[in-house]
PDB file of C-alpha atoms in Angstrom:
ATOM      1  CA  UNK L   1     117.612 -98.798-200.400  1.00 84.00           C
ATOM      2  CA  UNK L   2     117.762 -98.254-197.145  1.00 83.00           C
ATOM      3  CA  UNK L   3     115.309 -95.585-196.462  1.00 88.00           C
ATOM      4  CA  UNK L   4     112.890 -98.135-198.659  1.00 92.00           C
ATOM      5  CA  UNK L   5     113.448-101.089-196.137  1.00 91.00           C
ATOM      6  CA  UNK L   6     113.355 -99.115-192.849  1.00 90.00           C
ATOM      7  CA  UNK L   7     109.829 -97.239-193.997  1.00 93.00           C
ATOM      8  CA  UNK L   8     108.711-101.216-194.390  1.00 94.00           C
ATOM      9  CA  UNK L   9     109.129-101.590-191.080  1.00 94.00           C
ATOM     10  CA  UNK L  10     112.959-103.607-191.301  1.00 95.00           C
ATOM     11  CA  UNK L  11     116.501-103.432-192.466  1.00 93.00           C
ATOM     12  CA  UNK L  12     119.074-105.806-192.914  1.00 93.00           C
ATOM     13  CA  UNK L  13     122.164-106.246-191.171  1.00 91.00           C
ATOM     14  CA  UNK L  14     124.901-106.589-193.775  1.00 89.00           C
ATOM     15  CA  UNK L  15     126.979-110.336-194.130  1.00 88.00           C
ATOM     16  CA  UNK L  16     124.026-111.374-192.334  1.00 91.00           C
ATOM     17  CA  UNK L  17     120.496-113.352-192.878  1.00 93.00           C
ATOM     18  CA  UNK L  18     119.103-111.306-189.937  1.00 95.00           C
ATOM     19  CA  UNK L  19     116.774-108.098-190.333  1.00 94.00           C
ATOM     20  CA  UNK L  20     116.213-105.887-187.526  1.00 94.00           C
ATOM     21  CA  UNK L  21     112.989-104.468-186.935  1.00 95.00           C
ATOM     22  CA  UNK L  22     111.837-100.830-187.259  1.00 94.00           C
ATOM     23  CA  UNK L  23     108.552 -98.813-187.142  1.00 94.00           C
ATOM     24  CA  UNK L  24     106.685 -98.982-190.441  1.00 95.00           C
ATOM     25  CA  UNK L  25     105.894 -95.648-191.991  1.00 94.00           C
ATOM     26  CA  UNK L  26     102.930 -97.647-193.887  1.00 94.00           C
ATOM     27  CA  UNK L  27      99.570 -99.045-193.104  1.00 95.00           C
ATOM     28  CA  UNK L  28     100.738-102.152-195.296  1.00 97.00           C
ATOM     29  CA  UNK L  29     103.081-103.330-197.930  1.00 96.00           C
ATOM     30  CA  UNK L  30     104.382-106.171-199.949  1.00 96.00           C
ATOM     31  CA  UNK L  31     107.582-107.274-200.834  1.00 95.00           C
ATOM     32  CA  UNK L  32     107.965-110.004-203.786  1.00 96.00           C
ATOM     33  CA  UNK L  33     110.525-112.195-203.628  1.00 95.00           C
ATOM     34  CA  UNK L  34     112.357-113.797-206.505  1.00 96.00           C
ATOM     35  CA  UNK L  35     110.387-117.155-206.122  1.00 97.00           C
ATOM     36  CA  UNK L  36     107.457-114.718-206.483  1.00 97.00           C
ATOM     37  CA  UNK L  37     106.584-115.604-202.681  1.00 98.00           C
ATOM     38  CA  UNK L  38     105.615-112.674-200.936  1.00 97.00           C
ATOM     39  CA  UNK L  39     106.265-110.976-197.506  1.00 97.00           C
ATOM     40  CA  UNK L  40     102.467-108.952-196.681  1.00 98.00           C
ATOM     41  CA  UNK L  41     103.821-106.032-193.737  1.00 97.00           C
ATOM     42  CA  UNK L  42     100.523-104.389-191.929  1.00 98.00           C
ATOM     43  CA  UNK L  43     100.891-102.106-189.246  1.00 97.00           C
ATOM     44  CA  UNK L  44      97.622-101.423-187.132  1.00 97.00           C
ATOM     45  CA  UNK L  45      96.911 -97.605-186.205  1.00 96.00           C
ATOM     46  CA  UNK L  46     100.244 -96.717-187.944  1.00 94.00           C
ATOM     47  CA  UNK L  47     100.570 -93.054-188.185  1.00 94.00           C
ATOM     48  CA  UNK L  48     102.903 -89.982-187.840  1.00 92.00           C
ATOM     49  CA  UNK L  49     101.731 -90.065-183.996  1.00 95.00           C
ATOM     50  CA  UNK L  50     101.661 -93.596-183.603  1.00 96.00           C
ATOM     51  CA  UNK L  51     105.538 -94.425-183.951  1.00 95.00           C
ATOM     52  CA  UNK L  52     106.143 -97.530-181.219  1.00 96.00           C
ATOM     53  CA  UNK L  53     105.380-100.704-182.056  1.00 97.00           C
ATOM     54  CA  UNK L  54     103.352-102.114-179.208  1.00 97.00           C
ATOM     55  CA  UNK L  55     103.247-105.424-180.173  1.00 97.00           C
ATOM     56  CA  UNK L  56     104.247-107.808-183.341  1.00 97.00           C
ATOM     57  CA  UNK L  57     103.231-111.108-185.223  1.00 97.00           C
ATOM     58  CA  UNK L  58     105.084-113.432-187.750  1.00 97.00           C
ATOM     59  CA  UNK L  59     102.416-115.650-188.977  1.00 97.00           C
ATOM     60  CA  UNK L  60     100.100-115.198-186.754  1.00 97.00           C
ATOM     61  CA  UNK L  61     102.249-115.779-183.861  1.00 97.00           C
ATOM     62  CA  UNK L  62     103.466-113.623-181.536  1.00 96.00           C
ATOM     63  CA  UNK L  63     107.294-111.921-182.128  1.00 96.00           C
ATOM     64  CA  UNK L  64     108.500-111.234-178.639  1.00 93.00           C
ATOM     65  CA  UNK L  65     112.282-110.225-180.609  1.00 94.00           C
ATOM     66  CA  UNK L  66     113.108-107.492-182.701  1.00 94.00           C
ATOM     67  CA  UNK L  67     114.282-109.137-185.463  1.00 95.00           C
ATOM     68  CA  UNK L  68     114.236-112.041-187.783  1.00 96.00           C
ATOM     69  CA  UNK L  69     116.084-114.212-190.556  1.00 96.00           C
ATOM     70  CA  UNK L  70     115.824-114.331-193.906  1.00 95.00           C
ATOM     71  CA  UNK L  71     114.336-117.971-194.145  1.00 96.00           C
ATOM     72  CA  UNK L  72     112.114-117.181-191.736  1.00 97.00           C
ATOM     73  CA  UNK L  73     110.221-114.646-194.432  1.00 97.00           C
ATOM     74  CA  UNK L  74     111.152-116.158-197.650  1.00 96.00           C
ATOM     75  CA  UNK L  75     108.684-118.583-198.612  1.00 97.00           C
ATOM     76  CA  UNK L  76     105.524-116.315-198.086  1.00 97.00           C
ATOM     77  CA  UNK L  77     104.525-114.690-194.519  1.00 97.00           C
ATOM     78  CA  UNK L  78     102.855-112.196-192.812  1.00 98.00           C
ATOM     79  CA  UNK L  79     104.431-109.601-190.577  1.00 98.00           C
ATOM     80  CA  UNK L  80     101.881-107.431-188.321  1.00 98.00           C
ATOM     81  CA  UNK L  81     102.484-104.920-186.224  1.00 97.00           C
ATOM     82  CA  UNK L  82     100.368-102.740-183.716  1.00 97.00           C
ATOM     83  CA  UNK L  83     101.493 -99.371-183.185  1.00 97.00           C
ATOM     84  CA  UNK L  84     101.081 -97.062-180.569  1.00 97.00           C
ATOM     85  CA  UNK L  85     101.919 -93.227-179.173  1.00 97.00           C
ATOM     86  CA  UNK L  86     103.384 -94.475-176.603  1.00 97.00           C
ATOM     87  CA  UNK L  87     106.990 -96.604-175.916  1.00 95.00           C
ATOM     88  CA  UNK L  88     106.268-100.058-174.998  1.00 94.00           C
ATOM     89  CA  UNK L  89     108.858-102.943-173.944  1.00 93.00           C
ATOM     90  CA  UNK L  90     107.855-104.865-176.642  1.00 94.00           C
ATOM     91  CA  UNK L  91     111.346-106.477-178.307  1.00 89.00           C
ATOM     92  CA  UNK L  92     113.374-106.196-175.233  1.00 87.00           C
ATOM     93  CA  UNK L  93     113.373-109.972-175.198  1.00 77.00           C
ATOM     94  CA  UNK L  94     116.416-111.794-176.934  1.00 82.00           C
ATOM     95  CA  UNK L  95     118.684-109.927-178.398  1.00 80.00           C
ATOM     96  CA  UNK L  96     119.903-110.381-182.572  1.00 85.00           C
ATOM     97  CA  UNK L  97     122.297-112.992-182.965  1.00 81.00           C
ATOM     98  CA  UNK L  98     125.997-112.149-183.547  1.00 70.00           C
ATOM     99  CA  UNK L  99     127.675-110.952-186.434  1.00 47.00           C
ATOM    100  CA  UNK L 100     130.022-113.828-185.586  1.00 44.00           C
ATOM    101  CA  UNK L 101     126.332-116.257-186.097  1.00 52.00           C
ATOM    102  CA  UNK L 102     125.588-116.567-189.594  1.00 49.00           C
ATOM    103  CA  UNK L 103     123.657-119.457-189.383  1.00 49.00           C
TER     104      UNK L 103
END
C-alpha cells in the first residue's frame, strides 16, 4: 500500500489526517473516495529524470507546504505538481503538524 501511495505522489502518516508529499512516479492519477468524490494527481514533465517537484497546487492554488490533511482532499480536488531535474526549495515552508496535532 505503500509503494501505491508514494508512486501517487503522497503517503500518510499513521494516527494521523496528514499526508506528506512525495514525487509522483505518474503523469496523472485518480483516487476515488468512498463518497465516490475523487482526488485528480497530475504531475507536469514527470519523468525518470525529472524527480523534484518544483512547484505544487491544491485547487488551483498554490501549496507552499509539503503536506496536507485528509479533509482538505476528501470532497473532490485537484493536486498538480511541476517537476523538474533539478532540487528546488519548494516545501521548505511550514513544517507537518505534530503527531501530538490530530486536529
Amino acid at each position: 500500500g505503500w509503494y501505491i501511495f508514494n508512486s501517487l505522489g503522497f503517503y500518510p502518516v499513521a494516527g494521523t489526517d496528514v499526508y506528506l508529499i512525495s514525487s509522483p512516479v505518474f503523469a496523472s492519477a485518480s483516487v476515488t473516495f468512498d463518497n465516490g468524490k475523487e482526488l485528480v494527481i497530475k504531475a507536469k514533465n514527470a519523468s525518470e529524470k525529472n524527480i523534484y517537484i518544483k512547484s505544487a497546487k491544491l485547487n488551483g492554488n498554490p501549496l507552499l507546504r509539503s503536506w496536507f490533511r485528509h479533509s482538505e482532499v476528501v470532497n473532490g480536488s485537484v493536486l498538480e505538481f511541476v517537476m523538474d531535474n533539478k532540487p528546488s526549495n519548494w516545501g521548505a515552508g511550514e513544517l507537518p503538524p505534530s503527531m501530538s496535532d490530530k486536529q
